[in-house]
Amino acid sequence: MNKITDLLDNGGLKDVIFSAQYEKELFIEADKTRRAVYGTDVYLRGLIEFSNYCKNDCLYCGIRNSNKNLKRYRLSPEEIVSCCENGYKLGFRTFVLQSGEDSFFTDKIICGIVASIKEKFSDCAVTLSVGEKTKETYRSFFSAGADRYLLRHETANEEHYRKLHPQYMKLSERKQCLFDLKEIGFQVGAGFMVGSPYQTQENIIEDLIFLRKLNPDMIGIGPFINHADTPFASFPNGSLEVTLRLIAVLRLLFPFALIPATTALGTIAHNGRELGLKAGANVVMPNLSPTEIRKLYSLYDNKICTGDEAAECRRCIEHRIIKAGYNAAVSRGDSKLWTKSQNKNTTD
Ligand code: SAM
Ligand code: FES
């Protein structure tokens, strides 16, 4: 197989992603690369889905504002910190705080939550995933102690973006948010769904080209999964095979990136996350949210792990990581791209 970066430049990557022809070689190369850069470590992130209120109306998303069949919830700041306390005892050293775009959580409240987590657990990283904000707001989150930010770009193609989102949402603004976050100093995560409605093969190539421009620390991809209470209820789910090949391609294009084996991947196949790890992923994000509200953060149908206690999820995931041949790492697990840039800044 030619070098993957050359294939992206000369248009040859489609065969690698969309046919099974080079699959075996691809997975072997990807696993070799992840072992060379990150060894066998798989980083655990404790995910807290703290609110399913959302002002947005993304057409694919089960917690979109127009879904009136969903019971809404939000955790209090104290409950969020208490999830982290539980997570800390279970060995998590990164907490990911994710929600819909919920205006109840003002900048001040979010900064307060971040600051109290960092004060209690100074050896932990805090990742936020709370949507599009102004650069000023992102700066305040960073000053409060947030280390990382996840904001999938969803698709890098304008026309495709307009088919997935209401017209008031703008791809240019989402992309700008990612560049702002990077400039501020966050470890930044972008990404997209595989097999989202109307997505073409060219769109995926455009996603890879956009990612190369952004050069993120983290890249989250997972299959699109339909949700009965959205306009995309009857669209087919994304493909397991294409998602796995794309994970491998991402590992080869971005050797230093942190790439999760996502819950969506584990939802479309019982061993999806293990296969994701073998294809080059090196992060998993077990859920730390209280069990009672798990089902309500329903981005898509049949989401896994909605009935388990945090401790059970932790045990289950560690078992799966070890069985797949890797090591469940108890550390912050910073991106090597970011660590390198930090070292460079201190030696300059
Ligand atoms: N509000 C924040 C934001 O916009 O980034 C974070 C929450 S949002 C629900 C997290 C991610 O879930 C989205 O970026 C999207 O890619 C993914 N997602 C939403 N609906 C999905 C679906 N039906 N299938 C798979 N992934 C989905
Ligand atoms: Fe807001 Fe999905 S529409 S999180």
mmCIF file of C-alpha atoms and ligand atoms in Angstrom:
data_model
loop_
_atom_site.group_PDB
_atom_site.id
_atom_site.type_symbol
_atom_site.label_atom_id
_atom_site.label_comp_id
_atom_site.label_asym_id
_atom_site.label_seq_id
_atom_site.Cartn_x
_atom_site.Cartn_y
_atom_site.Cartn_z
ATOM 1 C CA MET A 1 0.000 0.000 0.000
ATOM 2 C CA ASN A 2 1.300 3.476 -0.842
ATOM 3 C CA LYS A 3 1.823 5.945 1.943
ATOM 4 C CA ILE A 4 -1.572 6.994 3.251
ATOM 5 C CA THR A 5 -0.776 10.725 3.057
ATOM 6 C CA ASP A 6 0.149 10.367 -0.628
ATOM 7 C CA LEU A 7 -3.110 8.524 -1.255
ATOM 8 C CA LEU A 8 -5.053 11.400 0.313
ATOM 9 C CA ASP A 9 -3.275 13.865 -1.958
ATOM 10 C CA ASN A 10 -3.568 11.887 -5.177
ATOM 11 C CA GLY A 11 -7.164 10.736 -4.759
ATOM 12 C CA GLY A 12 -6.397 7.069 -4.030
ATOM 13 C CA LEU A 13 -7.760 6.934 -0.505
ATOM 14 C CA LYS A 14 -11.350 6.108 -1.450
ATOM 15 C CA ASP A 15 -10.440 2.525 -2.392
ATOM 16 C CA VAL A 16 -8.778 2.058 0.987
ATOM 17 C CA ILE A 17 -11.777 3.368 2.929
ATOM 18 C CA PHE A 18 -14.722 2.087 0.939
ATOM 19 C CA SER A 19 -13.558 -1.353 -0.169
ATOM 20 C CA ALA A 20 -12.291 -4.256 1.912
ATOM 21 C CA GLN A 21 -9.378 -4.811 -0.481
ATOM 22 C CA TYR A 22 -6.597 -3.367 1.694
ATOM 23 C CA GLU A 23 -8.286 -3.846 5.058
ATOM 24 C CA LYS A 24 -5.966 -6.408 6.610
ATOM 25 C CA GLU A 25 -2.831 -4.468 5.783
ATOM 26 C CA LEU A 26 -4.474 -1.235 6.893
ATOM 27 C CA PHE A 27 -5.346 -2.528 10.371
ATOM 28 C CA ILE A 28 -1.873 -4.017 10.847
ATOM 29 C CA GLU A 29 -0.182 -0.735 9.882
ATOM 30 C CA ALA A 30 -2.522 1.311 12.089
ATOM 31 C CA ASP A 31 -1.946 -0.902 15.121
ATOM 32 C CA LYS A 32 1.814 -0.760 14.540
ATOM 33 C CA THR A 33 1.653 3.046 14.464
ATOM 34 C CA ARG A 34 -0.405 3.336 17.658
ATOM 35 C CA ARG A 35 2.006 0.957 19.437
ATOM 36 C CA ALA A 36 4.996 3.009 18.246
ATOM 37 C CA VAL A 37 3.489 6.283 19.502
ATOM 38 C CA TYR A 38 1.248 5.396 22.453
ATOM 39 C CA GLY A 39 2.283 1.797 23.209
ATOM 40 C CA THR A 40 -0.605 -0.404 24.288
ATOM 41 C CA ASP A 41 -2.171 2.216 26.559
ATOM 42 C CA VAL A 42 -5.868 2.930 26.204
ATOM 43 C CA TYR A 43 -6.942 6.028 28.086
ATOM 44 C CA LEU A 44 -10.132 6.042 30.095
ATOM 45 C CA ARG A 45 -12.268 9.177 30.248
ATOM 46 C CA GLY A 46 -15.157 9.437 32.678
ATOM 47 C CA LEU A 47 -18.084 10.895 30.731
ATOM 48 C CA ILE A 48 -20.684 12.993 32.527
ATOM 49 C CA GLU A 49 -23.682 13.882 30.365
ATOM 50 C CA PHE A 50 -24.941 16.658 32.585
ATOM 51 C CA SER A 51 -27.874 18.139 30.646
ATOM 52 C CA ASN A 52 -30.053 17.012 27.754
ATOM 53 C CA TYR A 53 -31.602 20.458 27.234
ATOM 54 C CA CYS A 54 -30.548 21.906 23.901
ATOM 55 C CA LYS A 55 -31.431 25.075 22.043
ATOM 56 C CA ASN A 56 -30.247 23.582 18.768
ATOM 57 C CA ASP A 57 -32.141 21.400 16.387
ATOM 58 C CA CYS A 58 -29.584 19.228 14.596
ATOM 59 C CA LEU A 59 -31.693 16.933 12.447
ATOM 60 C CA TYR A 60 -29.842 13.739 13.445
ATOM 61 C CA CYS A 61 -29.836 14.257 17.186
ATOM 62 C CA GLY A 62 -32.294 12.729 19.652
ATOM 63 C CA ILE A 63 -31.949 15.535 22.203
ATOM 64 C CA ARG A 64 -32.720 18.260 19.626
ATOM 65 C CA ASN A 65 -34.984 21.017 20.799
ATOM 66 C CA SER A 66 -37.974 19.887 18.687
ATOM 67 C CA ASN A 67 -38.084 16.452 20.263
ATOM 68 C CA LYS A 68 -41.024 16.896 22.609
ATOM 69 C CA ASN A 69 -41.167 13.194 23.506
ATOM 70 C CA LEU A 70 -38.060 13.433 25.638
ATOM 71 C CA LYS A 71 -38.043 14.077 29.374
ATOM 72 C CA ARG A 72 -35.428 16.749 30.023
ATOM 73 C CA TYR A 73 -32.969 16.782 32.925
ATOM 74 C CA ARG A 74 -30.003 18.706 34.164
ATOM 75 C CA LEU A 75 -27.596 17.787 36.960
ATOM 76 C CA SER A 76 -26.732 20.417 39.545
ATOM 77 C CA PRO A 77 -23.099 21.579 39.824
ATOM 78 C CA GLU A 78 -22.878 19.619 43.092
ATOM 79 C CA GLU A 79 -24.128 16.455 41.398
ATOM 80 C CA ILE A 80 -21.568 16.903 38.606
ATOM 81 C CA VAL A 81 -18.707 17.245 41.081
ATOM 82 C CA SER A 82 -20.021 14.242 42.991
ATOM 83 C CA CYS A 83 -19.882 12.149 39.753
ATOM 84 C CA CYS A 84 -16.206 13.173 39.506
ATOM 85 C CA GLU A 85 -15.586 12.126 43.112
ATOM 86 C CA ASN A 86 -16.997 8.720 42.322
ATOM 87 C CA GLY A 87 -14.948 8.602 39.113
ATOM 88 C CA TYR A 88 -11.749 9.569 40.881
ATOM 89 C CA LYS A 89 -12.166 6.635 43.265
ATOM 90 C CA LEU A 90 -12.631 4.379 40.247
ATOM 91 C CA GLY A 91 -9.302 5.559 38.829
ATOM 92 C CA PHE A 92 -10.403 8.112 36.236
ATOM 93 C CA ARG A 93 -7.993 11.011 35.698
ATOM 94 C CA THR A 94 -9.950 12.765 32.958
ATOM 95 C CA PHE A 95 -13.531 13.945 33.253
ATOM 96 C CA VAL A 96 -15.494 14.833 30.140
ATOM 97 C CA LEU A 97 -18.429 17.150 30.793
ATOM 98 C CA GLN A 98 -20.883 17.030 27.918
ATOM 99 C CA SER A 99 -24.339 18.517 27.349
ATOM 100 C CA GLY A 100 -26.707 19.983 24.825
ATOM 101 C CA GLU A 101 -26.477 23.742 24.375
ATOM 102 C CA ASP A 102 -28.272 24.607 27.600
ATOM 103 C CA SER A 103 -28.418 28.310 28.496
ATOM 104 C CA PHE A 104 -29.121 27.449 32.148
ATOM 105 C CA PHE A 105 -25.407 26.658 32.383
ATOM 106 C CA THR A 106 -24.015 30.167 32.049
ATOM 107 C CA ASP A 107 -20.297 30.756 31.533
ATOM 108 C CA LYS A 108 -20.037 31.595 35.216
ATOM 109 C CA ILE A 109 -21.653 28.333 36.320
ATOM 110 C CA ILE A 110 -19.503 26.243 33.969
ATOM 111 C CA CYS A 111 -16.329 28.048 35.089
ATOM 112 C CA GLY A 112 -17.323 27.408 38.714
ATOM 113 C CA ILE A 113 -17.816 23.686 38.058
ATOM 114 C CA VAL A 114 -14.478 23.399 36.234
ATOM 115 C CA ALA A 115 -12.661 25.314 38.980
ATOM 116 C CA SER A 116 -14.059 23.151 41.755
ATOM 117 C CA ILE A 117 -13.154 19.921 39.925
ATOM 118 C CA LYS A 118 -9.606 21.193 39.317
ATOM 119 C CA GLU A 119 -9.301 22.302 42.931
ATOM 120 C CA LYS A 120 -10.360 18.901 44.275
ATOM 121 C CA PHE A 121 -8.504 16.817 41.704
ATOM 122 C CA SER A 122 -5.451 18.727 40.592
ATOM 123 C CA ASP A 123 -3.983 15.646 38.901
ATOM 124 C CA CYS A 124 -6.975 15.336 36.573
ATOM 125 C CA ALA A 125 -7.792 16.840 33.194
ATOM 126 C CA VAL A 126 -11.180 18.383 32.470
ATOM 127 C CA THR A 127 -12.644 18.168 28.980
ATOM 128 C CA LEU A 128 -15.650 20.267 28.020
ATOM 129 C CA SER A 129 -18.082 19.472 25.225
ATOM 130 C CA VAL A 130 -20.825 22.061 25.473
ATOM 131 C CA GLY A 131 -21.057 23.351 21.925
ATOM 132 C CA GLU A 132 -20.376 26.582 20.066
ATOM 133 C CA LYS A 133 -19.403 29.600 22.177
ATOM 134 C CA THR A 134 -17.627 32.902 21.657
ATOM 135 C CA LYS A 135 -13.852 33.055 21.844
ATOM 136 C CA GLU A 136 -14.203 35.089 25.023
ATOM 137 C CA THR A 137 -16.263 32.351 26.647
ATOM 138 C CA TYR A 138 -13.762 29.684 25.578
ATOM 139 C CA ARG A 139 -11.012 31.827 27.094
ATOM 140 C CA SER A 140 -12.894 31.991 30.400
ATOM 141 C CA PHE A 141 -13.281 28.183 30.424
ATOM 142 C CA PHE A 142 -9.549 27.828 29.810
ATOM 143 C CA SER A 143 -8.697 30.299 32.583
ATOM 144 C CA ALA A 144 -10.969 28.360 34.957
ATOM 145 C CA GLY A 145 -8.794 25.294 34.297
ATOM 146 C CA ALA A 146 -10.426 23.368 31.448
ATOM 147 C CA ASP A 147 -7.771 21.453 29.509
ATOM 148 C CA ARG A 148 -9.549 20.037 26.486
ATOM 149 C CA TYR A 149 -12.568 20.718 24.299
ATOM 150 C CA LEU A 150 -14.555 18.388 22.064
ATOM 151 C CA LEU A 151 -16.529 19.893 19.215
ATOM 152 C CA ARG A 152 -17.071 17.643 16.235
ATOM 153 C CA HIS A 153 -17.176 19.637 13.015
ATOM 154 C CA GLU A 154 -19.834 17.096 11.847
ATOM 155 C CA THR A 155 -19.012 17.568 8.145
ATOM 156 C CA ALA A 156 -16.532 19.848 6.410
ATOM 157 C CA ASN A 157 -18.783 20.339 3.386
ATOM 158 C CA GLU A 158 -21.157 23.350 3.319
ATOM 159 C CA GLU A 159 -23.918 21.705 1.328
ATOM 160 C CA HIS A 160 -23.859 18.589 3.489
ATOM 161 C CA TYR A 161 -23.796 20.689 6.673
ATOM 162 C CA ARG A 162 -26.969 22.482 5.528
ATOM 163 C CA LYS A 163 -28.742 19.138 5.079
ATOM 164 C CA LEU A 164 -27.912 18.067 8.628
ATOM 165 C CA HIS A 165 -28.646 21.307 10.457
ATOM 166 C CA PRO A 166 -31.233 24.075 10.614
ATOM 167 C CA GLN A 167 -30.360 27.033 8.409
ATOM 168 C CA TYR A 168 -29.352 29.304 11.303
ATOM 169 C CA MET A 169 -26.424 27.013 12.104
ATOM 170 C CA LYS A 170 -23.312 27.824 10.089
ATOM 171 C CA LEU A 171 -20.404 25.532 9.292
ATOM 172 C CA SER A 172 -18.054 28.511 9.061
ATOM 173 C CA GLU A 173 -18.865 29.399 12.684
ATOM 174 C CA ARG A 174 -18.317 25.848 13.894
ATOM 175 C CA LYS A 175 -14.960 25.676 12.120
ATOM 176 C CA GLN A 176 -14.001 29.071 13.559
ATOM 177 C CA CYS A 177 -14.781 27.775 17.071
ATOM 178 C CA LEU A 178 -12.267 24.956 16.531
ATOM 179 C CA PHE A 179 -9.523 27.324 15.408
ATOM 180 C CA ASP A 180 -10.319 29.665 18.342
ATOM 181 C CA LEU A 181 -10.062 26.793 20.810
ATOM 182 C CA LYS A 182 -6.723 25.766 19.359
ATOM 183 C CA GLU A 183 -5.354 29.269 19.501
ATOM 184 C CA ILE A 184 -6.367 29.624 23.154
ATOM 185 C CA GLY A 185 -4.367 26.515 24.048
ATOM 186 C CA PHE A 186 -6.946 23.771 24.503
ATOM 187 C CA GLN A 187 -6.286 20.233 23.399
ATOM 188 C CA VAL A 188 -8.943 20.189 20.707
ATOM 189 C CA GLY A 189 -11.130 17.387 19.405
ATOM 190 C CA ALA A 190 -13.024 17.463 16.113
ATOM 191 C CA GLY A 191 -14.779 14.690 14.203
ATOM 192 C CA PHE A 192 -17.832 13.527 12.324
ATOM 193 C CA MET A 193 -20.404 10.793 12.001
ATOM 194 C CA VAL A 194 -19.796 8.035 9.490
ATOM 195 C CA GLY A 195 -22.772 7.359 7.219
ATOM 196 C CA SER A 196 -24.781 10.408 8.220
ATOM 197 C CA PRO A 197 -27.703 11.121 5.868
ATOM 198 C CA TYR A 198 -26.652 12.491 2.447
ATOM 199 C CA GLN A 199 -22.941 11.973 3.201
ATOM 200 C CA THR A 200 -20.949 11.162 0.052
ATOM 201 C CA GLN A 201 -17.540 9.534 -0.268
ATOM 202 C CA GLU A 202 -16.178 12.919 -1.342
ATOM 203 C CA ASN A 203 -17.540 14.468 1.863
ATOM 204 C CA ILE A 204 -15.455 12.061 3.929
ATOM 205 C CA ILE A 205 -12.325 12.913 1.935
ATOM 206 C CA GLU A 206 -13.122 16.591 2.568
ATOM 207 C CA ASP A 207 -13.406 15.807 6.289
ATOM 208 C CA LEU A 208 -9.917 14.319 6.251
ATOM 209 C CA ILE A 209 -8.519 17.329 4.400
ATOM 210 C CA PHE A 210 -10.162 19.679 6.908
ATOM 211 C CA LEU A 211 -8.758 17.641 9.796
ATOM 212 C CA ARG A 212 -5.311 17.883 8.280
ATOM 213 C CA LYS A 213 -5.645 21.678 8.239
ATOM 214 C CA LEU A 214 -6.853 21.793 11.845
ATOM 215 C CA ASN A 215 -4.440 19.122 13.084
ATOM 216 C CA PRO A 216 -6.507 18.327 16.202
ATOM 217 C CA ASP A 217 -5.319 16.509 19.320
ATOM 218 C CA MET A 218 -8.395 14.287 19.363
ATOM 219 C CA ILE A 219 -10.552 12.929 16.561
ATOM 220 C CA GLY A 220 -13.918 11.401 17.386
ATOM 221 C CA ILE A 221 -15.747 9.464 14.717
ATOM 222 C CA GLY A 222 -18.608 7.051 15.137
ATOM 223 C CA PRO A 223 -21.379 5.658 12.977
ATOM 224 C CA PHE A 224 -24.558 7.687 12.531
ATOM 225 C CA ILE A 225 -27.371 5.842 14.318
ATOM 226 C CA ASN A 226 -30.966 6.831 13.685
ATOM 227 C CA HIS A 227 -33.308 8.038 16.401
ATOM 228 C CA ALA A 228 -37.049 7.448 16.079
ATOM 229 C CA ASP A 229 -38.007 10.978 17.170
ATOM 230 C CA THR A 230 -35.914 12.856 14.597
ATOM 231 C CA PRO A 231 -36.495 13.715 10.929
ATOM 232 C CA PHE A 232 -33.783 11.147 10.092
ATOM 233 C CA ALA A 233 -35.618 8.245 11.760
ATOM 234 C CA SER A 234 -35.774 6.187 8.582
ATOM 235 C CA PHE A 235 -32.198 6.695 7.380
ATOM 236 C CA PRO A 236 -29.907 3.655 7.630
ATOM 237 C CA ASN A 237 -27.212 3.485 10.292
ATOM 238 C CA GLY A 238 -23.575 4.055 9.362
ATOM 239 C CA SER A 239 -21.402 1.062 8.493
ATOM 240 C CA LEU A 240 -19.234 -0.711 11.065
ATOM 241 C CA GLU A 241 -16.634 -1.653 8.436
ATOM 242 C CA VAL A 242 -16.249 1.840 6.996
ATOM 243 C CA THR A 243 -15.979 3.313 10.492
ATOM 244 C CA LEU A 244 -13.220 0.847 11.397
ATOM 245 C CA ARG A 245 -11.283 1.510 8.194
ATOM 246 C CA LEU A 246 -11.602 5.221 8.821
ATOM 247 C CA ILE A 247 -10.246 4.861 12.354
ATOM 248 C CA ALA A 248 -7.218 3.082 10.877
ATOM 249 C CA VAL A 249 -6.771 5.747 8.205
ATOM 250 C CA LEU A 250 -6.979 8.454 10.896
ATOM 251 C CA ARG A 251 -4.347 6.691 12.997
ATOM 252 C CA LEU A 252 -2.002 6.645 9.992
ATOM 253 C CA LEU A 253 -2.711 10.247 8.990
ATOM 254 C CA PHE A 254 -2.556 11.521 12.580
ATOM 255 C CA PRO A 255 -0.193 9.221 14.513
ATOM 256 C CA PHE A 256 -0.262 11.494 17.590
ATOM 257 C CA ALA A 257 -4.026 11.855 17.844
ATOM 258 C CA LEU A 258 -6.191 10.495 20.621
ATOM 259 C CA ILE A 259 -8.923 8.521 18.895
ATOM 260 C CA PRO A 260 -11.853 7.085 20.864
ATOM 261 C CA ALA A 261 -13.567 3.778 20.267
ATOM 262 C CA THR A 262 -16.974 5.420 20.675
ATOM 263 C CA THR A 263 -20.159 4.314 22.382
ATOM 264 C CA ALA A 264 -21.897 4.544 18.985
ATOM 265 C CA LEU A 265 -19.419 1.982 17.641
ATOM 266 C CA GLY A 266 -20.222 -0.273 20.602
ATOM 267 C CA THR A 267 -23.922 0.226 19.875
ATOM 268 C CA ILE A 268 -23.901 -0.979 16.253
ATOM 269 C CA ALA A 269 -21.828 -4.080 17.103
ATOM 270 C CA HIS A 270 -21.452 -5.866 20.455
ATOM 271 C CA ASN A 271 -17.643 -5.908 20.041
ATOM 272 C CA GLY A 272 -17.467 -2.617 18.126
ATOM 273 C CA ARG A 273 -15.258 -0.840 20.652
ATOM 274 C CA GLU A 274 -12.758 -3.726 20.783
ATOM 275 C CA LEU A 275 -12.588 -3.712 16.976
ATOM 276 C CA GLY A 276 -12.094 0.053 17.115
ATOM 277 C CA LEU A 277 -9.113 -0.377 19.448
ATOM 278 C CA LYS A 278 -7.591 -2.983 17.147
ATOM 279 C CA ALA A 279 -8.029 -0.585 14.221
ATOM 280 C CA GLY A 280 -5.986 2.089 16.007
ATOM 281 C CA ALA A 281 -8.255 3.799 18.565
ATOM 282 C CA ASN A 282 -6.729 4.472 21.987
ATOM 283 C CA VAL A 283 -9.430 6.085 24.136
ATOM 284 C CA VAL A 284 -12.687 4.864 25.666
ATOM 285 C CA MET A 285 -15.221 6.961 27.508
ATOM 286 C CA PRO A 286 -17.257 4.980 30.029
ATOM 287 C CA ASN A 287 -20.232 6.760 31.519
ATOM 288 C CA LEU A 288 -20.093 8.299 34.997
ATOM 289 C CA SER A 289 -23.549 9.899 34.895
ATOM 290 C CA PRO A 290 -26.088 8.721 37.467
ATOM 291 C CA THR A 291 -27.826 5.596 36.124
ATOM 292 C CA GLU A 292 -31.331 7.123 36.512
ATOM 293 C CA ILE A 293 -30.716 9.749 33.825
ATOM 294 C CA ARG A 294 -28.539 7.770 31.388
ATOM 295 C CA LYS A 295 -31.412 6.754 29.110
ATOM 296 C CA LEU A 296 -32.474 10.383 28.755
ATOM 297 C CA TYR A 297 -29.250 11.435 27.035
ATOM 298 C CA SER A 298 -30.566 9.627 23.996
ATOM 299 C CA LEU A 299 -28.680 10.934 20.990
ATOM 300 C CA TYR A 300 -29.655 7.797 19.052
ATOM 301 C CA ASP A 301 -31.698 4.635 19.598
ATOM 302 C CA ASN A 302 -30.487 1.572 21.531
ATOM 303 C CA LYS A 303 -27.511 3.322 23.123
ATOM 304 C CA ILE A 304 -25.496 0.857 25.202
ATOM 305 C CA CYS A 305 -24.515 1.076 28.892
ATOM 306 C CA THR A 306 -27.621 2.996 29.945
ATOM 307 C CA GLY A 307 -28.530 0.606 32.771
ATOM 308 C CA ASP A 308 -25.174 0.157 34.469
ATOM 309 C CA GLU A 309 -23.591 1.726 37.511
ATOM 310 C CA ALA A 310 -20.355 3.664 36.903
ATOM 311 C CA ALA A 311 -18.298 1.017 38.712
ATOM 312 C CA GLU A 312 -19.786 -1.719 36.537
ATOM 313 C CA CYS A 313 -19.014 0.248 33.324
ATOM 314 C CA ARG A 314 -15.468 0.742 34.534
ATOM 315 C CA ARG A 315 -14.980 -2.984 35.201
ATOM 316 C CA CYS A 316 -16.608 -4.003 31.934
ATOM 317 C CA ILE A 317 -14.507 -1.644 29.845
ATOM 318 C CA GLU A 318 -11.238 -2.639 31.481
ATOM 319 C CA HIS A 319 -12.041 -6.284 30.822
ATOM 320 C CA ARG A 320 -12.757 -5.507 27.153
ATOM 321 C CA ILE A 321 -9.523 -3.508 26.766
ATOM 322 C CA ILE A 322 -7.404 -6.290 28.248
ATOM 323 C CA LYS A 323 -9.168 -8.950 26.181
ATOM 324 C CA ALA A 324 -8.422 -6.943 23.048
ATOM 325 C CA GLY A 325 -4.713 -7.000 23.979
ATOM 326 C CA TYR A 326 -4.233 -3.517 25.424
ATOM 327 C CA ASN A 327 -3.697 -1.844 28.763
ATOM 328 C CA ALA A 328 -6.305 0.306 30.583
ATOM 329 C CA ALA A 329 -4.173 3.325 31.530
ATOM 330 C CA VAL A 330 -4.821 5.247 34.734
ATOM 331 C CA SER A 331 -3.391 8.635 33.797
ATOM 332 C CA ARG A 332 -4.496 11.944 32.287
ATOM 333 C CA GLY A 333 -3.462 10.677 28.862
ATOM 334 C CA ASP A 334 -2.618 13.995 27.234
ATOM 335 C CA SER A 335 -2.218 14.184 23.499
ATOM 336 C CA LYS A 336 1.396 13.738 22.400
ATOM 337 C CA LEU A 337 0.900 16.461 19.830
ATOM 338 C CA TRP A 338 0.040 18.867 22.629
ATOM 339 C CA THR A 339 2.795 17.594 24.961
ATOM 340 C CA LYS A 340 5.337 18.138 22.192
ATOM 341 C CA SER A 341 4.130 21.705 21.632
ATOM 342 C CA GLN A 342 4.316 22.402 25.398
ATOM 343 C CA ASN A 343 7.903 21.115 25.552
ATOM 344 C CA LYS A 344 8.807 23.209 22.540
ATOM 345 C CA ASN A 345 7.369 26.347 24.200
ATOM 346 C CA THR A 346 9.403 25.811 27.346
ATOM 347 C CA THR A 347 12.658 25.216 25.464
ATOM 348 C CA ASP A 348 12.229 28.104 22.972
HETATM 349 N N1 SAM B 1 -23.749 20.022 22.265
HETATM 350 C C1 SAM B 1 -22.411 19.601 22.076
HETATM 351 C C2 SAM B 1 -21.982 19.785 20.641
HETATM 352 O O1 SAM B 1 -22.783 20.230 19.843
HETATM 353 O O2 SAM B 1 -20.825 19.524 20.343
HETATM 354 C C3 SAM B 1 -22.141 18.172 22.534
HETATM 355 C C4 SAM B 1 -23.247 17.186 22.451
HETATM 356 S S1 SAM B 1 -23.522 16.504 20.845
HETATM 357 C C5 SAM B 1 -24.958 15.549 21.152
HETATM 358 C C6 SAM B 1 -22.244 15.256 20.732
HETATM 359 C C7 SAM B 1 -22.125 14.515 19.421
HETATM 360 O O3 SAM B 1 -23.098 13.478 19.321
HETATM 361 C C8 SAM B 1 -22.347 15.315 18.168
HETATM 362 O O4 SAM B 1 -21.200 16.028 17.844
HETATM 363 C C9 SAM B 1 -22.737 14.250 17.127
HETATM 364 O O5 SAM B 1 -21.672 13.964 16.238
HETATM 365 C C10 SAM B 1 -23.099 13.040 17.991
HETATM 366 N N2 SAM B 1 -24.443 12.558 17.630
HETATM 367 C C11 SAM B 1 -25.598 13.237 17.747
HETATM 368 N N3 SAM B 1 -26.622 12.510 17.226
HETATM 369 C C12 SAM B 1 -26.092 11.340 16.784
HETATM 370 C C13 SAM B 1 -26.622 10.203 16.119
HETATM 371 N N4 SAM B 1 -27.916 10.132 15.803
HETATM 372 N N5 SAM B 1 -25.782 9.199 15.806
HETATM 373 C C14 SAM B 1 -24.470 9.267 16.129
HETATM 374 N N6 SAM B 1 -23.904 10.319 16.734
HETATM 375 C C15 SAM B 1 -24.704 11.361 17.056
HETATM 376 FE FE1 FES B 2 -28.130 19.931 20.595
HETATM 377 FE FE2 FES B 2 -27.908 17.547 19.644
HETATM 378 S S1 FES B 2 -29.213 19.154 18.876
HETATM 379 S S2 FES B 2 -26.875 18.351 21.341
#
